[in-house]
Amino acid sequence: MGAAVALSLGSAGVAGAKIQPVDISCTNPSAAEPGGQQPSCKGQAHTQETENRNPAGQAPPGQNKEGQRGGTKVRDTPDGTHQPPPAENRGPGASSCRAPDRGHKVVQKRHPPRTGSVTYRPVTSYERWSLVASFGSLLISVVAFGALAWQLLMLARGTAQDHDRRRKQATMEYLTAIMDRRKTLYDEGIPDERDHPAVSALISRALAGDPTAVRLITSYLTAFNYLGVGTRSDAFDREIVDQAWGGLIIAVRDNYAPWIEAQRESRGEPRLYEDLRWLAAEMTPRRTADVPPQGDPVR
């Protein structure tokens, strides 16, 4: 009987020694089986899965760990040895890789090198000078933009000053022309605008139908109305008009008001001589008390 037991143990040892790991599949990091690498892996970034089989090509019971395809997964090391998985990935009681001849399925997992690590290198002289050149170009652009903005501002100021100078010049030229026109009308019989009795007498003649009186009054008021149009449209300078003839314009509006109202009513034009009235309203009164008309002696 002892001989039979010894024979049985010897046979079991021989049978156990003939069980070897066999490559069954090769998978990539995406768990897919690449073509041309089945069942044995040829790349470094693939996982080789093996299974313990007997000489008959069968996987005998108890020789492979059930419930996990490919058996125990291990990682290859550069020297060809197996490195056990981390403790958090190992099951209870597992401590290291089991040799293929112990009856466990071994998965040789080859991991690609890590690429997520950050490395720093010093800045080269070329990169440093390129950065300096970029900042220099930016600074030049800012300075050029500032110079352009300054030139535009100076141009705007120069344009405004030129417009103001031309407006004042045109105002003085028109006032000179009115002075010449007033002299001509004075010679023809128009009274002084501040001589209220003489102006009233002229208006009475015009309202009675005297064509000469009508022509004199119309020519005189039209010249001042045009002055109001130019000043209201900013073609003439209001300050110069006020400084030169402010009181005279107010006197013209006040003394010729009866004629203006009569013409508006007879012609049906409520806006007749409107710019003359606007100009007189913009002028500064020069006299605050009754004074004798111009040319009369003071008593």
PDB file of C-alpha atoms in Angstrom:
ATOM      1  CA  MET A   1       0.000   0.000   0.000  1.00  0.00           C
ATOM      2  CA  GLY A   2       2.891   2.403   0.764  1.00  0.00           C
ATOM      3  CA  ALA A   3       4.275   1.723  -2.665  1.00  0.00           C
ATOM      4  CA  ALA A   4       0.950   2.667  -4.220  1.00  0.00           C
ATOM      5  CA  VAL A   5       0.884   5.963  -2.315  1.00  0.00           C
ATOM      6  CA  ALA A   6       4.407   6.804  -3.377  1.00  0.00           C
ATOM      7  CA  LEU A   7       3.575   6.034  -6.977  1.00  0.00           C
ATOM      8  CA  SER A   8       0.532   8.271  -6.811  1.00  0.00           C
ATOM      9  CA  LEU A   9       2.523  11.224  -5.412  1.00  0.00           C
ATOM     10  CA  GLY A  10       5.168  10.774  -8.040  1.00  0.00           C
ATOM     11  CA  SER A  11       2.613  10.747 -10.791  1.00  0.00           C
ATOM     12  CA  ALA A  12       0.988  13.919  -9.381  1.00  0.00           C
ATOM     13  CA  GLY A  13       4.324  15.675  -9.281  1.00  0.00           C
ATOM     14  CA  VAL A  14       5.060  14.788 -12.876  1.00  0.00           C
ATOM     15  CA  ALA A  15       1.622  15.890 -13.952  1.00  0.00           C
ATOM     16  CA  GLY A  16       1.950  19.154 -12.028  1.00  0.00           C
ATOM     17  CA  ALA A  17       5.303  19.857 -13.590  1.00  0.00           C
ATOM     18  CA  LYS A  18       3.851  19.568 -17.092  1.00  0.00           C
ATOM     19  CA  ILE A  19       1.227  22.299 -16.508  1.00  0.00           C
ATOM     20  CA  GLN A  20       2.593  25.470 -18.212  1.00  0.00           C
ATOM     21  CA  PRO A  21       1.321  29.001 -18.908  1.00  0.00           C
ATOM     22  CA  VAL A  22       0.061  29.479 -22.462  1.00  0.00           C
ATOM     23  CA  ASP A  23      -0.541  32.852 -24.212  1.00  0.00           C
ATOM     24  CA  ILE A  24      -4.245  33.207 -24.902  1.00  0.00           C
ATOM     25  CA  SER A  25      -4.651  36.872 -25.951  1.00  0.00           C
ATOM     26  CA  CYS A  26      -2.958  40.277 -26.228  1.00  0.00           C
ATOM     27  CA  THR A  27      -4.762  43.545 -25.392  1.00  0.00           C
ATOM     28  CA  ASN A  28      -3.845  47.204 -25.753  1.00  0.00           C
ATOM     29  CA  PRO A  29      -4.514  50.008 -23.186  1.00  0.00           C
ATOM     30  CA  SER A  30      -8.036  50.378 -24.657  1.00  0.00           C
ATOM     31  CA  ALA A  31      -8.815  46.704 -23.817  1.00  0.00           C
ATOM     32  CA  ALA A  32      -8.976  45.907 -27.546  1.00  0.00           C
ATOM     33  CA  GLU A  33      -7.134  43.022 -29.215  1.00  0.00           C
ATOM     34  CA  PRO A  34      -4.828  44.450 -31.920  1.00  0.00           C
ATOM     35  CA  GLY A  35      -4.402  42.526 -35.122  1.00  0.00           C
ATOM     36  CA  GLY A  36      -1.122  40.754 -35.865  1.00  0.00           C
ATOM     37  CA  GLN A  37      -0.309  40.366 -32.163  1.00  0.00           C
ATOM     38  CA  GLN A  38      -2.487  37.391 -31.229  1.00  0.00           C
ATOM     39  CA  PRO A  39      -2.099  35.503 -29.073  1.00  0.00           C
ATOM     40  CA  SER A  40       1.400  36.724 -28.147  1.00  0.00           C
ATOM     41  CA  CYS A  41       2.206  40.435 -27.696  1.00  0.00           C
ATOM     42  CA  LYS A  42       4.969  42.023 -29.723  1.00  0.00           C
ATOM     43  CA  GLY A  43       4.606  45.628 -28.548  1.00  0.00           C
ATOM     44  CA  GLN A  44       5.743  47.213 -25.289  1.00  0.00           C
ATOM     45  CA  ALA A  45       2.439  48.966 -24.547  1.00  0.00           C
ATOM     46  CA  HIS A  46       0.283  45.801 -24.601  1.00  0.00           C
ATOM     47  CA  THR A  47      -0.924  43.351 -21.958  1.00  0.00           C
ATOM     48  CA  GLN A  48      -0.151  39.643 -22.390  1.00  0.00           C
ATOM     49  CA  GLU A  49      -2.771  37.329 -20.955  1.00  0.00           C
ATOM     50  CA  THR A  50      -1.851  33.676 -20.256  1.00  0.00           C
ATOM     51  CA  GLU A  51      -3.584  30.573 -18.897  1.00  0.00           C
ATOM     52  CA  ASN A  52      -2.166  27.513 -17.160  1.00  0.00           C
ATOM     53  CA  ARG A  53      -2.848  24.384 -19.235  1.00  0.00           C
ATOM     54  CA  ASN A  54      -1.893  20.707 -19.131  1.00  0.00           C
ATOM     55  CA  PRO A  55      -0.276  18.808 -22.021  1.00  0.00           C
ATOM     56  CA  ALA A  56      -3.754  18.018 -23.366  1.00  0.00           C
ATOM     57  CA  GLY A  57      -4.413  21.778 -23.863  1.00  0.00           C
ATOM     58  CA  GLN A  58      -7.017  21.908 -21.107  1.00  0.00           C
ATOM     59  CA  ALA A  59      -7.174  24.244 -18.147  1.00  0.00           C
ATOM     60  CA  PRO A  60      -7.469  21.819 -15.230  1.00  0.00           C
ATOM     61  CA  PRO A  61      -9.689  22.862 -12.315  1.00  0.00           C
ATOM     62  CA  GLY A  62      -7.885  24.535  -9.467  1.00  0.00           C
ATOM     63  CA  GLN A  63      -4.956  25.568 -11.660  1.00  0.00           C
ATOM     64  CA  ASN A  64      -6.403  28.964 -12.656  1.00  0.00           C
ATOM     65  CA  LYS A  65      -8.063  31.616 -10.502  1.00  0.00           C
ATOM     66  CA  GLU A  66     -11.749  31.786 -11.371  1.00  0.00           C
ATOM     67  CA  GLY A  67     -13.799  34.995 -11.594  1.00  0.00           C
ATOM     68  CA  GLN A  68     -10.940  36.988 -13.128  1.00  0.00           C
ATOM     69  CA  ARG A  69     -10.059  36.679 -16.761  1.00  0.00           C
ATOM     70  CA  GLY A  70      -6.403  36.115 -17.342  1.00  0.00           C
ATOM     71  CA  GLY A  71      -5.674  35.199 -13.715  1.00  0.00           C
ATOM     72  CA  THR A  72      -3.359  37.371 -11.673  1.00  0.00           C
ATOM     73  CA  LYS A  73      -2.135  40.464 -13.495  1.00  0.00           C
ATOM     74  CA  VAL A  74       1.468  41.430 -12.994  1.00  0.00           C
ATOM     75  CA  ARG A  75       3.695  44.209 -14.341  1.00  0.00           C
ATOM     76  CA  ASP A  76       6.914  43.595 -16.193  1.00  0.00           C
ATOM     77  CA  THR A  77      10.112  45.188 -14.968  1.00  0.00           C
ATOM     78  CA  PRO A  78      13.140  46.062 -17.076  1.00  0.00           C
ATOM     79  CA  ASP A  79      15.082  43.035 -15.773  1.00  0.00           C
ATOM     80  CA  GLY A  80      12.354  40.593 -16.812  1.00  0.00           C
ATOM     81  CA  THR A  81      11.063  39.841 -13.306  1.00  0.00           C
ATOM     82  CA  HIS A  82       7.476  40.251 -12.154  1.00  0.00           C
ATOM     83  CA  GLN A  83       6.394  43.077  -9.883  1.00  0.00           C
ATOM     84  CA  PRO A  84       3.302  42.422  -7.737  1.00  0.00           C
ATOM     85  CA  PRO A  85       0.339  44.787  -8.084  1.00  0.00           C
ATOM     86  CA  PRO A  86      -0.173  47.528  -5.462  1.00  0.00           C
ATOM     87  CA  ALA A  87      -1.625  46.424  -2.153  1.00  0.00           C
ATOM     88  CA  GLU A  88      -4.869  48.290  -2.790  1.00  0.00           C
ATOM     89  CA  ASN A  89      -5.343  46.256  -6.010  1.00  0.00           C
ATOM     90  CA  ARG A  90      -4.600  42.868  -4.465  1.00  0.00           C
ATOM     91  CA  GLY A  91      -7.215  40.694  -2.918  1.00  0.00           C
ATOM     92  CA  PRO A  92      -7.229  39.536   0.699  1.00  0.00           C
ATOM     93  CA  GLY A  93      -4.267  37.351   1.460  1.00  0.00           C
ATOM     94  CA  ALA A  94      -2.456  38.107  -1.790  1.00  0.00           C
ATOM     95  CA  SER A  95       1.118  39.266  -1.327  1.00  0.00           C
ATOM     96  CA  SER A  96       3.158  38.596  -4.464  1.00  0.00           C
ATOM     97  CA  CYS A  97       3.193  37.064  -7.930  1.00  0.00           C
ATOM     98  CA  ARG A  98       2.775  33.372  -8.146  1.00  0.00           C
ATOM     99  CA  ALA A  99       5.025  31.429 -10.441  1.00  0.00           C
ATOM    100  CA  PRO A 100       3.471  29.859 -13.514  1.00  0.00           C
ATOM    101  CA  ASP A 101       4.285  26.372 -12.259  1.00  0.00           C
ATOM    102  CA  ARG A 102       2.188  26.932  -9.143  1.00  0.00           C
ATOM    103  CA  GLY A 103      -0.981  26.647 -11.225  1.00  0.00           C
ATOM    104  CA  HIS A 104      -2.039  30.300 -11.547  1.00  0.00           C
ATOM    105  CA  LYS A 105      -2.768  32.213 -14.674  1.00  0.00           C
ATOM    106  CA  VAL A 106      -0.300  35.103 -15.131  1.00  0.00           C
ATOM    107  CA  VAL A 107      -0.980  38.278 -17.071  1.00  0.00           C
ATOM    108  CA  GLN A 108       2.143  40.136 -18.028  1.00  0.00           C
ATOM    109  CA  LYS A 109       1.110  43.788 -18.296  1.00  0.00           C
ATOM    110  CA  ARG A 110       3.517  46.100 -20.031  1.00  0.00           C
ATOM    111  CA  HIS A 111       2.967  49.755 -19.180  1.00  0.00           C
ATOM    112  CA  PRO A 112       4.055  52.605 -21.478  1.00  0.00           C
ATOM    113  CA  PRO A 113       6.398  55.210 -19.997  1.00  0.00           C
ATOM    114  CA  ARG A 114       4.775  58.117 -18.175  1.00  0.00           C
ATOM    115  CA  THR A 115       4.321  61.280 -20.188  1.00  0.00           C
ATOM    116  CA  GLY A 116       2.448  63.509 -17.710  1.00  0.00           C
ATOM    117  CA  SER A 117       5.471  64.696 -15.767  1.00  0.00           C
ATOM    118  CA  VAL A 118       6.509  68.359 -16.159  1.00  0.00           C
ATOM    119  CA  THR A 119      10.093  69.235 -16.888  1.00  0.00           C
ATOM    120  CA  TYR A 120      11.646  72.697 -16.819  1.00  0.00           C
ATOM    121  CA  ARG A 121      14.499  73.911 -18.907  1.00  0.00           C
ATOM    122  CA  PRO A 122      16.338  77.237 -18.810  1.00  0.00           C
ATOM    123  CA  VAL A 123      15.376  80.011 -21.235  1.00  0.00           C
ATOM    124  CA  THR A 124      17.820  80.341 -24.097  1.00  0.00           C
ATOM    125  CA  SER A 125      19.395  83.615 -25.154  1.00  0.00           C
ATOM    126  CA  TYR A 126      17.451  83.564 -28.391  1.00  0.00           C
ATOM    127  CA  GLU A 127      14.144  83.256 -26.537  1.00  0.00           C
ATOM    128  CA  ARG A 128      15.158  85.990 -24.101  1.00  0.00           C
ATOM    129  CA  TRP A 129      16.055  88.432 -26.875  1.00  0.00           C
ATOM    130  CA  SER A 130      12.881  87.523 -28.767  1.00  0.00           C
ATOM    131  CA  LEU A 131      10.859  88.457 -25.691  1.00  0.00           C
ATOM    132  CA  VAL A 132      12.733  91.755 -25.362  1.00  0.00           C
ATOM    133  CA  ALA A 133      12.139  92.519 -29.042  1.00  0.00           C
ATOM    134  CA  SER A 134       8.408  91.810 -28.642  1.00  0.00           C
ATOM    135  CA  PHE A 135       8.108  94.215 -25.719  1.00  0.00           C
ATOM    136  CA  GLY A 136      10.103  96.810 -27.656  1.00  0.00           C
ATOM    137  CA  SER A 137       7.763  96.539 -30.630  1.00  0.00           C
ATOM    138  CA  LEU A 138       4.771  96.897 -28.338  1.00  0.00           C
ATOM    139  CA  LEU A 139       6.263  99.997 -26.725  1.00  0.00           C
ATOM    140  CA  ILE A 140       6.985 101.558 -30.125  1.00  0.00           C
ATOM    141  CA  SER A 141       3.393 100.895 -31.211  1.00  0.00           C
ATOM    142  CA  VAL A 142       2.006 102.554 -28.075  1.00  0.00           C
ATOM    143  CA  VAL A 143       4.254 105.606 -28.562  1.00  0.00           C
ATOM    144  CA  ALA A 144       3.265 105.861 -32.232  1.00  0.00           C
ATOM    145  CA  PHE A 145      -0.427 105.678 -31.341  1.00  0.00           C
ATOM    146  CA  GLY A 146       0.014 108.390 -28.715  1.00  0.00           C
ATOM    147  CA  ALA A 147       1.820 110.617 -31.220  1.00  0.00           C
ATOM    148  CA  LEU A 148      -0.952 110.104 -33.772  1.00  0.00           C
ATOM    149  CA  ALA A 149      -3.632 110.939 -31.192  1.00  0.00           C
ATOM    150  CA  TRP A 150      -1.725 114.093 -30.228  1.00  0.00           C
ATOM    151  CA  GLN A 151      -1.466 115.175 -33.852  1.00  0.00           C
ATOM    152  CA  LEU A 152      -5.193 114.638 -34.365  1.00  0.00           C
ATOM    153  CA  LEU A 153      -5.922 116.691 -31.248  1.00  0.00           C
ATOM    154  CA  MET A 154      -3.691 119.517 -32.438  1.00  0.00           C
ATOM    155  CA  LEU A 155      -5.312 119.370 -35.870  1.00  0.00           C
ATOM    156  CA  ALA A 156      -8.780 119.596 -34.311  1.00  0.00           C
ATOM    157  CA  ARG A 157      -7.711 122.556 -32.200  1.00  0.00           C
ATOM    158  CA  GLY A 158      -6.106 124.245 -35.182  1.00  0.00           C
ATOM    159  CA  THR A 159      -9.250 123.700 -37.247  1.00  0.00           C
ATOM    160  CA  ALA A 160     -11.457 125.172 -34.516  1.00  0.00           C
ATOM    161  CA  GLN A 161      -9.163 128.177 -34.127  1.00  0.00           C
ATOM    162  CA  ASP A 162      -9.069 128.726 -37.884  1.00  0.00           C
ATOM    163  CA  HIS A 163     -12.868 128.534 -38.065  1.00  0.00           C
ATOM    164  CA  ASP A 164     -13.176 131.056 -35.230  1.00  0.00           C
ATOM    165  CA  ARG A 165     -10.719 133.404 -36.920  1.00  0.00           C
ATOM    166  CA  ARG A 166     -12.551 133.197 -40.247  1.00  0.00           C
ATOM    167  CA  ARG A 167     -15.900 133.796 -38.535  1.00  0.00           C
ATOM    168  CA  LYS A 168     -14.626 136.905 -36.800  1.00  0.00           C
ATOM    169  CA  GLN A 169     -13.092 138.161 -39.999  1.00  0.00           C
ATOM    170  CA  ALA A 170     -16.379 137.653 -41.890  1.00  0.00           C
ATOM    171  CA  THR A 171     -18.246 139.461 -39.102  1.00  0.00           C
ATOM    172  CA  MET A 172     -15.986 142.491 -39.318  1.00  0.00           C
ATOM    173  CA  GLU A 173     -16.285 142.589 -43.098  1.00  0.00           C
ATOM    174  CA  TYR A 174     -20.096 142.513 -42.963  1.00  0.00           C
ATOM    175  CA  LEU A 175     -20.234 145.207 -40.279  1.00  0.00           C
ATOM    176  CA  THR A 176     -18.059 147.366 -42.474  1.00  0.00           C
ATOM    177  CA  ALA A 177     -20.409 146.801 -45.403  1.00  0.00           C
ATOM    178  CA  ILE A 178     -23.414 147.789 -43.253  1.00  0.00           C
ATOM    179  CA  MET A 179     -21.639 150.966 -42.196  1.00  0.00           C
ATOM    180  CA  ASP A 180     -21.221 151.905 -45.830  1.00  0.00           C
ATOM    181  CA  ARG A 181     -24.869 151.059 -46.501  1.00  0.00           C
ATOM    182  CA  ARG A 182     -26.033 153.102 -43.503  1.00  0.00           C
ATOM    183  CA  LYS A 183     -24.084 156.115 -44.757  1.00  0.00           C
ATOM    184  CA  THR A 184     -25.771 155.851 -48.137  1.00  0.00           C
ATOM    185  CA  LEU A 185     -29.220 155.545 -46.547  1.00  0.00           C
ATOM    186  CA  TYR A 186     -28.476 158.489 -44.231  1.00  0.00           C
ATOM    187  CA  ASP A 187     -27.692 160.586 -47.287  1.00  0.00           C
ATOM    188  CA  GLU A 188     -31.008 159.496 -48.825  1.00  0.00           C
ATOM    189  CA  GLY A 189     -33.070 160.486 -45.778  1.00  0.00           C
ATOM    190  CA  ILE A 190     -33.086 157.646 -43.240  1.00  0.00           C
ATOM    191  CA  PRO A 191     -32.932 159.117 -39.719  1.00  0.00           C
ATOM    192  CA  ASP A 192     -30.699 158.014 -36.872  1.00  0.00           C
ATOM    193  CA  GLU A 193     -32.026 154.774 -35.358  1.00  0.00           C
ATOM    194  CA  ARG A 194     -32.022 156.330 -31.869  1.00  0.00           C
ATOM    195  CA  ASP A 195     -34.009 159.407 -32.974  1.00  0.00           C
ATOM    196  CA  HIS A 196     -37.429 158.114 -32.027  1.00  0.00           C
ATOM    197  CA  PRO A 197     -39.529 161.124 -33.300  1.00  0.00           C
ATOM    198  CA  ALA A 198     -37.774 161.134 -36.680  1.00  0.00           C
ATOM    199  CA  VAL A 199     -38.160 157.363 -37.045  1.00  0.00           C
ATOM    200  CA  SER A 200     -41.871 157.604 -36.138  1.00  0.00           C
ATOM    201  CA  ALA A 201     -42.384 160.288 -38.772  1.00  0.00           C
ATOM    202  CA  LEU A 202     -40.691 158.128 -41.415  1.00  0.00           C
ATOM    203  CA  ILE A 203     -42.874 155.161 -40.477  1.00  0.00           C
ATOM    204  CA  SER A 204     -45.991 157.310 -40.766  1.00  0.00           C
ATOM    205  CA  ARG A 205     -45.005 158.374 -44.281  1.00  0.00           C
ATOM    206  CA  ALA A 206     -44.360 154.748 -45.268  1.00  0.00           C
ATOM    207  CA  LEU A 207     -47.717 153.572 -43.883  1.00  0.00           C
ATOM    208  CA  ALA A 208     -49.391 156.423 -45.807  1.00  0.00           C
ATOM    209  CA  GLY A 209     -47.980 155.020 -49.053  1.00  0.00           C
ATOM    210  CA  ASP A 210     -44.807 157.068 -49.592  1.00  0.00           C
ATOM    211  CA  PRO A 211     -42.653 154.777 -51.808  1.00  0.00           C
ATOM    212  CA  THR A 212     -39.411 156.530 -50.847  1.00  0.00           C
ATOM    213  CA  ALA A 213     -40.058 155.979 -47.151  1.00  0.00           C
ATOM    214  CA  VAL A 214     -41.006 152.339 -47.785  1.00  0.00           C
ATOM    215  CA  ARG A 215     -37.790 151.759 -49.761  1.00  0.00           C
ATOM    216  CA  LEU A 216     -35.604 153.400 -47.102  1.00  0.00           C
ATOM    217  CA  ILE A 217     -37.111 151.417 -44.222  1.00  0.00           C
ATOM    218  CA  THR A 218     -37.060 148.111 -46.132  1.00  0.00           C
ATOM    219  CA  SER A 219     -33.413 148.488 -47.176  1.00  0.00           C
ATOM    220  CA  TYR A 220     -32.354 149.498 -43.680  1.00  0.00           C
ATOM    221  CA  LEU A 221     -34.134 146.678 -41.813  1.00  0.00           C
ATOM    222  CA  THR A 222     -33.085 144.047 -44.376  1.00  0.00           C
ATOM    223  CA  ALA A 223     -29.380 144.783 -43.731  1.00  0.00           C
ATOM    224  CA  PHE A 224     -29.828 144.181 -39.994  1.00  0.00           C
ATOM    225  CA  ASN A 225     -32.004 141.107 -40.575  1.00  0.00           C
ATOM    226  CA  TYR A 226     -29.230 139.538 -42.679  1.00  0.00           C
ATOM    227  CA  LEU A 227     -26.836 140.255 -39.833  1.00  0.00           C
ATOM    228  CA  GLY A 228     -29.191 138.313 -37.554  1.00  0.00           C
ATOM    229  CA  VAL A 229     -29.345 135.390 -39.996  1.00  0.00           C
ATOM    230  CA  GLY A 230     -25.535 135.110 -40.149  1.00  0.00           C
ATOM    231  CA  THR A 231     -25.160 135.371 -36.374  1.00  0.00           C
ATOM    232  CA  ARG A 232     -27.910 132.839 -35.693  1.00  0.00           C
ATOM    233  CA  SER A 233     -26.298 130.297 -38.061  1.00  0.00           C
ATOM    234  CA  ASP A 234     -22.860 130.797 -36.432  1.00  0.00           C
ATOM    235  CA  ALA A 235     -21.428 132.347 -39.592  1.00  0.00           C
ATOM    236  CA  PHE A 236     -20.867 135.609 -37.686  1.00  0.00           C
ATOM    237  CA  ASP A 237     -19.425 136.036 -34.223  1.00  0.00           C
ATOM    238  CA  ARG A 238     -22.120 137.070 -31.756  1.00  0.00           C
ATOM    239  CA  GLU A 239     -19.691 138.600 -29.259  1.00  0.00           C
ATOM    240  CA  ILE A 240     -18.193 140.913 -31.877  1.00  0.00           C
ATOM    241  CA  VAL A 241     -21.658 141.975 -33.064  1.00  0.00           C
ATOM    242  CA  ASP A 242     -22.715 142.653 -29.493  1.00  0.00           C
ATOM    243  CA  GLN A 243     -19.550 144.564 -28.698  1.00  0.00           C
ATOM    244  CA  ALA A 244     -19.740 146.710 -31.843  1.00  0.00           C
ATOM    245  CA  TRP A 245     -23.448 147.332 -32.351  1.00  0.00           C
ATOM    246  CA  GLY A 246     -25.381 145.780 -29.469  1.00  0.00           C
ATOM    247  CA  GLY A 247     -27.144 148.966 -28.383  1.00  0.00           C
ATOM    248  CA  LEU A 248     -27.778 150.117 -31.959  1.00  0.00           C
ATOM    249  CA  ILE A 249     -29.492 146.819 -32.873  1.00  0.00           C
ATOM    250  CA  ILE A 250     -31.747 147.040 -29.813  1.00  0.00           C
ATOM    251  CA  ALA A 251     -32.694 150.602 -30.815  1.00  0.00           C
ATOM    252  CA  VAL A 252     -33.521 149.490 -34.364  1.00  0.00           C
ATOM    253  CA  ARG A 253     -35.824 146.736 -33.092  1.00  0.00           C
ATOM    254  CA  ASP A 254     -37.615 149.016 -30.618  1.00  0.00           C
ATOM    255  CA  ASN A 255     -38.050 152.103 -32.830  1.00  0.00           C
ATOM    256  CA  TYR A 256     -39.108 150.214 -35.946  1.00  0.00           C
ATOM    257  CA  ALA A 257     -41.427 147.790 -34.093  1.00  0.00           C
ATOM    258  CA  PRO A 258     -44.663 149.539 -35.379  1.00  0.00           C
ATOM    259  CA  TRP A 259     -43.540 149.115 -38.978  1.00  0.00           C
ATOM    260  CA  ILE A 260     -42.556 145.459 -38.438  1.00  0.00           C
ATOM    261  CA  GLU A 261     -45.908 144.595 -36.843  1.00  0.00           C
ATOM    262  CA  ALA A 262     -47.827 146.385 -39.599  1.00  0.00           C
ATOM    263  CA  GLN A 263     -45.948 144.512 -42.327  1.00  0.00           C
ATOM    264  CA  ARG A 264     -46.457 141.130 -40.634  1.00  0.00           C
ATOM    265  CA  GLU A 265     -50.198 141.760 -40.443  1.00  0.00           C
ATOM    266  CA  SER A 266     -50.598 143.127 -43.961  1.00  0.00           C
ATOM    267  CA  ARG A 267     -48.513 140.408 -45.613  1.00  0.00           C
ATOM    268  CA  GLY A 268     -49.669 137.571 -43.416  1.00  0.00           C
ATOM    269  CA  GLU A 269     -46.075 136.630 -42.523  1.00  0.00           C
ATOM    270  CA  PRO A 270     -45.705 136.318 -38.738  1.00  0.00           C
ATOM    271  CA  ARG A 271     -41.987 135.519 -39.090  1.00  0.00           C
ATOM    272  CA  LEU A 272     -41.056 138.679 -40.994  1.00  0.00           C
ATOM    273  CA  TYR A 273     -37.807 140.170 -39.592  1.00  0.00           C
ATOM    274  CA  GLU A 274     -37.673 137.313 -37.085  1.00  0.00           C
ATOM    275  CA  ASP A 275     -33.858 137.104 -37.166  1.00  0.00           C
ATOM    276  CA  LEU A 276     -33.573 140.830 -36.422  1.00  0.00           C
ATOM    277  CA  ARG A 277     -35.694 140.384 -33.316  1.00  0.00           C
ATOM    278  CA  TRP A 278     -33.705 137.301 -32.250  1.00  0.00           C
ATOM    279  CA  LEU A 279     -30.434 139.213 -32.675  1.00  0.00           C
ATOM    280  CA  ALA A 280     -31.708 142.138 -30.588  1.00  0.00           C
ATOM    281  CA  ALA A 281     -32.762 139.713 -27.836  1.00  0.00           C
ATOM    282  CA  GLU A 282     -29.209 138.296 -27.767  1.00  0.00           C
ATOM    283  CA  MET A 283     -27.600 141.729 -27.376  1.00  0.00           C
ATOM    284  CA  THR A 284     -26.679 143.329 -24.049  1.00  0.00           C
ATOM    285  CA  PRO A 285     -28.599 146.533 -23.257  1.00  0.00           C
ATOM    286  CA  ARG A 286     -26.272 149.507 -23.081  1.00  0.00           C
ATOM    287  CA  ARG A 287     -28.699 152.104 -21.708  1.00  0.00           C
ATOM    288  CA  THR A 288     -30.652 151.703 -18.463  1.00  0.00           C
ATOM    289  CA  ALA A 289     -32.325 155.132 -18.392  1.00  0.00           C
ATOM    290  CA  ASP A 290     -33.872 157.524 -20.833  1.00  0.00           C
ATOM    291  CA  VAL A 291     -31.200 159.569 -22.595  1.00  0.00           C
ATOM    292  CA  PRO A 292     -31.578 162.170 -25.295  1.00  0.00           C
ATOM    293  CA  PRO A 293     -31.344 160.898 -28.886  1.00  0.00           C
ATOM    294  CA  GLN A 294     -27.990 160.879 -30.570  1.00  0.00           C
ATOM    295  CA  GLY A 295     -27.058 164.321 -31.886  1.00  0.00           C
ATOM    296  CA  ASP A 296     -29.306 166.296 -29.485  1.00  0.00           C
ATOM    297  CA  PRO A 297     -27.696 168.446 -26.850  1.00  0.00           C
ATOM    298  CA  VAL A 298     -27.784 167.287 -23.252  1.00  0.00           C
ATOM    299  CA  ARG A 299     -29.763 169.650 -20.920  1.00  0.00           C
TER     300      ARG A 299
END
